[in-house]
Amino acid sequence: MYRVLGSLRTQYWFWFVRDKLIELELRESRNNKRKENLKRQKENATLTHIYSDKKMAVKLQKLSPYSNFEKEFTNNGKKYRKGERVAHSTLVKLIDQVIPGSMRAYEEGPQKLFLMIESDSMLQIVYEMATQLLIICKSNDEILLKDKVFNSLVNSLSSEIKLSVFSGTLEMFKAFDNIINYLFRNNEWKKFVSVIYLEKRESEDTFFQPKYFGLKELAPIIIGYGFFMAKYFDQVYSLAKVCYEERYLSLLNKNFLISKELWRFEKFGKIELSTKEKEIQYLFQRANTIGEPKFFAETKLKYL
């Protein structure tokens, strides 16, 4: 795992642990008003007054009485939540014993977004994107039965994933791309722009919505797709469009607590990053410059 993603991983891990604790309370609570508030918290990860860091610390200690979870989250919960402190691997493993799946969440991210970004090859990133998309597409049999065109596209993707070792990466990506374009009609993510001019939206909660499925599941895959286009086809504007024009980074913040600002990767000035870490940093910083233009003196691009 790359250090450059440490803060993002920690925020998503913190959200995952808190979300599971909220689910526990929803099952246990008989207070309808409290349940309504907890559901509000689940709908907006950035709310902090409903399920506080202190509440989280106390609950974790009850689940594991002989641990020091209460002290750990009382002292550092806010730092984990804001991505100001990276969760140590030992703590992640210990928490996984009381919140199963939390370590996997830390490592993979939403819809395996972190694995996509850290992929070492074109085949690996396309395979991760394609398999995650296929899971979503196959989650609703009614849609597949109703829409024969979509069903055909999904079957094609399924076949390409199974044959990926033999048929190659590009055929699998083509099948993946066909579904993306079917779900997100008239998207212009591959259309070149040098700078994105953001228009004011009527509501901060309005996003470019896909057909059939929710953005909560698809947005991380689309960001992975943008990163893929930037890394392998030098189309950084595609990454800029999905992150800033479509504002899917803001959606990650609302849904999973992952801060939009942390994607600038600006806090590594004195830390020696590996070549691959520098590449991740560089591509997202270029996307940020296209998506949120600044004066030249303000830019902090670090060229390889």
PDB file of N, CA, C and O in Angstrom, residues 9-41:
ATOM      1  N   ARG A   9      -7.239   6.614   2.994  1.00  0.00           N
ATOM      2  CA  ARG A   9      -7.586   5.292   3.542  1.00  0.00           C
ATOM      3  C   ARG A   9      -8.133   5.420   4.961  1.00  0.00           C
ATOM      4  O   ARG A   9      -9.121   4.785   5.330  1.00  0.00           O
ATOM      5  N   THR A  10      -7.468   6.240   5.759  1.00  0.00           N
ATOM      6  CA  THR A  10      -7.869   6.395   7.154  1.00  0.00           C
ATOM      7  C   THR A  10      -9.264   6.982   7.267  1.00  0.00           C
ATOM      8  O   THR A  10     -10.076   6.524   8.082  1.00  0.00           O
ATOM      9  N   GLN A  11      -9.571   7.976   6.448  1.00  0.00           N
ATOM     10  CA  GLN A  11     -10.903   8.574   6.494  1.00  0.00           C
ATOM     11  C   GLN A  11     -11.976   7.565   6.106  1.00  0.00           C
ATOM     12  O   GLN A  11     -13.022   7.474   6.764  1.00  0.00           O
ATOM     13  N   TYR A  12     -11.723   6.819   5.038  1.00  0.00           N
ATOM     14  CA  TYR A  12     -12.717   5.824   4.619  1.00  0.00           C
ATOM     15  C   TYR A  12     -12.854   4.744   5.675  1.00  0.00           C
ATOM     16  O   TYR A  12     -13.962   4.299   5.975  1.00  0.00           O
ATOM     17  N   TRP A  13     -11.767   4.293   6.259  1.00  0.00           N
ATOM     18  CA  TRP A  13     -11.788   3.297   7.335  1.00  0.00           C
ATOM     19  C   TRP A  13     -12.581   3.817   8.529  1.00  0.00           C
ATOM     20  O   TRP A  13     -13.411   3.094   9.091  1.00  0.00           O
ATOM     21  N   PHE A  14     -12.345   5.067   8.917  1.00  0.00           N
ATOM     22  CA  PHE A  14     -13.072   5.665  10.035  1.00  0.00           C
ATOM     23  C   PHE A  14     -14.569   5.675   9.731  1.00  0.00           C
ATOM     24  O   PHE A  14     -15.391   5.315  10.582  1.00  0.00           O
ATOM     25  N   TRP A  15     -14.947   6.084   8.504  1.00  0.00           N
ATOM     26  CA  TRP A  15     -16.357   6.095   8.105  1.00  0.00           C
ATOM     27  C   TRP A  15     -16.943   4.686   8.194  1.00  0.00           C
ATOM     28  O   TRP A  15     -18.046   4.488   8.712  1.00  0.00           O
ATOM     29  N   PHE A  16     -16.211   3.698   7.680  1.00  0.00           N
ATOM     30  CA  PHE A  16     -16.701   2.320   7.654  1.00  0.00           C
ATOM     31  C   PHE A  16     -16.973   1.812   9.069  1.00  0.00           C
ATOM     32  O   PHE A  16     -18.024   1.224   9.343  1.00  0.00           O
ATOM     33  N   VAL A  17     -16.008   2.045   9.979  1.00  0.00           N
ATOM     34  CA  VAL A  17     -16.168   1.600  11.373  1.00  0.00           C
ATOM     35  C   VAL A  17     -17.357   2.299  12.007  1.00  0.00           C
ATOM     36  O   VAL A  17     -18.204   1.667  12.657  1.00  0.00           O
ATOM     37  N   ARG A  18     -17.452   3.622  11.841  1.00  0.00           N
ATOM     38  CA  ARG A  18     -18.566   4.369  12.416  1.00  0.00           C
ATOM     39  C   ARG A  18     -19.901   3.915  11.840  1.00  0.00           C
ATOM     40  O   ARG A  18     -20.891   3.764  12.564  1.00  0.00           O
ATOM     41  N   ASP A  19     -19.922   3.645  10.533  1.00  0.00           N
ATOM     42  CA  ASP A  19     -21.161   3.222   9.879  1.00  0.00           C
ATOM     43  C   ASP A  19     -21.648   1.889  10.431  1.00  0.00           C
ATOM     44  O   ASP A  19     -22.850   1.694  10.634  1.00  0.00           O
ATOM     45  N   LYS A  20     -20.716   0.983  10.690  1.00  0.00           N
ATOM     46  CA  LYS A  20     -21.089  -0.319  11.257  1.00  0.00           C
ATOM     47  C   LYS A  20     -21.590  -0.171  12.701  1.00  0.00           C
ATOM     48  O   LYS A  20     -22.522  -0.865  13.118  1.00  0.00           O
ATOM     49  N   LEU A  21     -20.988   0.741  13.444  1.00  0.00           N
ATOM     50  CA  LEU A  21     -21.449   0.998  14.816  1.00  0.00           C
ATOM     51  C   LEU A  21     -22.847   1.613  14.809  1.00  0.00           C
ATOM     52  O   LEU A  21     -23.687   1.291  15.656  1.00  0.00           O
ATOM     53  N   ILE A  22     -23.101   2.467  13.838  1.00  0.00           N
ATOM     54  CA  ILE A  22     -24.432   3.061  13.708  1.00  0.00           C
ATOM     55  C   ILE A  22     -25.466   1.985  13.380  1.00  0.00           C
ATOM     56  O   ILE A  22     -26.578   1.983  13.919  1.00  0.00           O
ATOM     57  N   GLU A  23     -25.093   1.053  12.509  1.00  0.00           N
ATOM     58  CA  GLU A  23     -26.006  -0.043  12.174  1.00  0.00           C
ATOM     59  C   GLU A  23     -26.336  -0.880  13.402  1.00  0.00           C
ATOM     60  O   GLU A  23     -27.482  -1.326  13.571  1.00  0.00           O
ATOM     61  N   LEU A  24     -25.347  -1.093  14.263  1.00  0.00           N
ATOM     62  CA  LEU A  24     -25.582  -1.817  15.510  1.00  0.00           C
ATOM     63  C   LEU A  24     -26.597  -1.090  16.389  1.00  0.00           C
ATOM     64  O   LEU A  24     -27.523  -1.698  16.936  1.00  0.00           O
ATOM     65  N   GLU A  25     -26.436   0.225  16.512  1.00  0.00           N
ATOM     66  CA  GLU A  25     -27.358   0.988  17.343  1.00  0.00           C
ATOM     67  C   GLU A  25     -28.756   1.033  16.736  1.00  0.00           C
ATOM     68  O   GLU A  25     -29.753   0.999  17.461  1.00  0.00           O
ATOM     69  N   LEU A  26     -28.837   1.082  15.429  1.00  0.00           N
ATOM     70  CA  LEU A  26     -30.144   1.081  14.775  1.00  0.00           C
ATOM     71  C   LEU A  26     -30.909  -0.209  15.077  1.00  0.00           C
ATOM     72  O   LEU A  26     -32.127  -0.192  15.238  1.00  0.00           O
ATOM     73  N   ARG A  27     -30.186  -1.306  15.158  1.00  0.00           N
ATOM     74  CA  ARG A  27     -30.827  -2.580  15.476  1.00  0.00           C
ATOM     75  C   ARG A  27     -31.231  -2.655  16.945  1.00  0.00           C
ATOM     76  O   ARG A  27     -32.225  -3.283  17.295  1.00  0.00           O
ATOM     77  N   GLU A  28     -30.445  -2.000  17.794  1.00  0.00           N
ATOM     78  CA  GLU A  28     -30.681  -2.107  19.238  1.00  0.00           C
ATOM     79  C   GLU A  28     -31.645  -1.049  19.769  1.00  0.00           C
ATOM     80  O   GLU A  28     -32.368  -1.287  20.742  1.00  0.00           O
ATOM     81  N   SER A  29     -31.663   0.122  19.167  1.00  0.00           N
ATOM     82  CA  SER A  29     -32.426   1.252  19.711  1.00  0.00           C
ATOM     83  C   SER A  29     -33.931   1.093  19.493  1.00  0.00           C
ATOM     84  O   SER A  29     -34.379   0.592  18.459  1.00  0.00           O
ATOM     85  N   ARG A  30     -34.701   1.554  20.481  1.00  0.00           N
ATOM     86  CA  ARG A  30     -36.162   1.579  20.370  1.00  0.00           C
ATOM     87  C   ARG A  30     -36.678   3.014  20.297  1.00  0.00           C
ATOM     88  O   ARG A  30     -37.885   3.245  20.282  1.00  0.00           O
ATOM     89  N   ASN A  31     -35.749   3.948  20.253  1.00  0.00           N
ATOM     90  CA  ASN A  31     -36.087   5.365  20.195  1.00  0.00           C
ATOM     91  C   ASN A  31     -36.207   5.799  18.742  1.00  0.00           C
ATOM     92  O   ASN A  31     -35.207   5.882  18.018  1.00  0.00           O
ATOM     93  N   ASN A  32     -37.436   6.054  18.288  1.00  0.00           N
ATOM     94  CA  ASN A  32     -37.667   6.376  16.887  1.00  0.00           C
ATOM     95  C   ASN A  32     -36.971   7.656  16.440  1.00  0.00           C
ATOM     96  O   ASN A  32     -36.460   7.746  15.316  1.00  0.00           O
ATOM     97  N   LYS A  33     -36.956   8.660  17.309  1.00  0.00           N
ATOM     98  CA  LYS A  33     -36.289   9.922  16.969  1.00  0.00           C
ATOM     99  C   LYS A  33     -34.788   9.705  16.798  1.00  0.00           C
ATOM    100  O   LYS A  33     -34.161  10.245  15.878  1.00  0.00           O
ATOM    101  N   ARG A  34     -34.220   8.903  17.707  1.00  0.00           N
ATOM    102  CA  ARG A  34     -32.801   8.588  17.610  1.00  0.00           C
ATOM    103  C   ARG A  34     -32.502   7.835  16.318  1.00  0.00           C
ATOM    104  O   ARG A  34     -31.500   8.098  15.636  1.00  0.00           O
ATOM    105  N   LYS A  35     -33.377   6.931  15.941  1.00  0.00           N
ATOM    106  CA  LYS A  35     -33.204   6.177  14.705  1.00  0.00           C
ATOM    107  C   LYS A  35     -33.232   7.092  13.487  1.00  0.00           C
ATOM    108  O   LYS A  35     -32.455   6.923  12.542  1.00  0.00           O
ATOM    109  N   GLU A  36     -34.137   8.066  13.492  1.00  0.00           N
ATOM    110  CA  GLU A  36     -34.209   9.019  12.388  1.00  0.00           C
ATOM    111  C   GLU A  36     -32.914   9.808  12.260  1.00  0.00           C
ATOM    112  O   GLU A  36     -32.409  10.041  11.161  1.00  0.00           O
ATOM    113  N   ASN A  37     -32.366  10.231  13.402  1.00  0.00           N
ATOM    114  CA  ASN A  37     -31.104  10.973  13.391  1.00  0.00           C
ATOM    115  C   ASN A  37     -29.944  10.117  12.896  1.00  0.00           C
ATOM    116  O   ASN A  37     -29.080  10.583  12.138  1.00  0.00           O
ATOM    117  N   LEU A  38     -29.936   8.858  13.320  1.00  0.00           N
ATOM    118  CA  LEU A  38     -28.882   7.955  12.872  1.00  0.00           C
ATOM    119  C   LEU A  38     -28.962   7.710  11.370  1.00  0.00           C
ATOM    120  O   LEU A  38     -27.928   7.606  10.692  1.00  0.00           O
ATOM    121  N   LYS A  39     -30.163   7.630  10.846  1.00  0.00           N
ATOM    122  CA  LYS A  39     -30.326   7.471   9.393  1.00  0.00           C
ATOM    123  C   LYS A  39     -29.836   8.707   8.653  1.00  0.00           C
ATOM    124  O   LYS A  39     -29.275   8.609   7.558  1.00  0.00           O
ATOM    125  N   ARG A  40     -30.040   9.881   9.249  1.00  0.00           N
ATOM    126  CA  ARG A  40     -29.512  11.113   8.674  1.00  0.00           C
ATOM    127  C   ARG A  40     -27.990  11.066   8.634  1.00  0.00           C
ATOM    128  O   ARG A  40     -27.355  11.494   7.662  1.00  0.00           O
ATOM    129  N   GLN A  41     -27.388  10.546   9.683  1.00  0.00           N
ATOM    130  CA  GLN A  41     -25.941  10.410   9.739  1.00  0.00           C
ATOM    131  C   GLN A  41     -25.435   9.486   8.634  1.00  0.00           C
ATOM    132  O   GLN A  41     -24.411   9.761   7.993  1.00  0.00           O
TER     133      GLN A  41
END
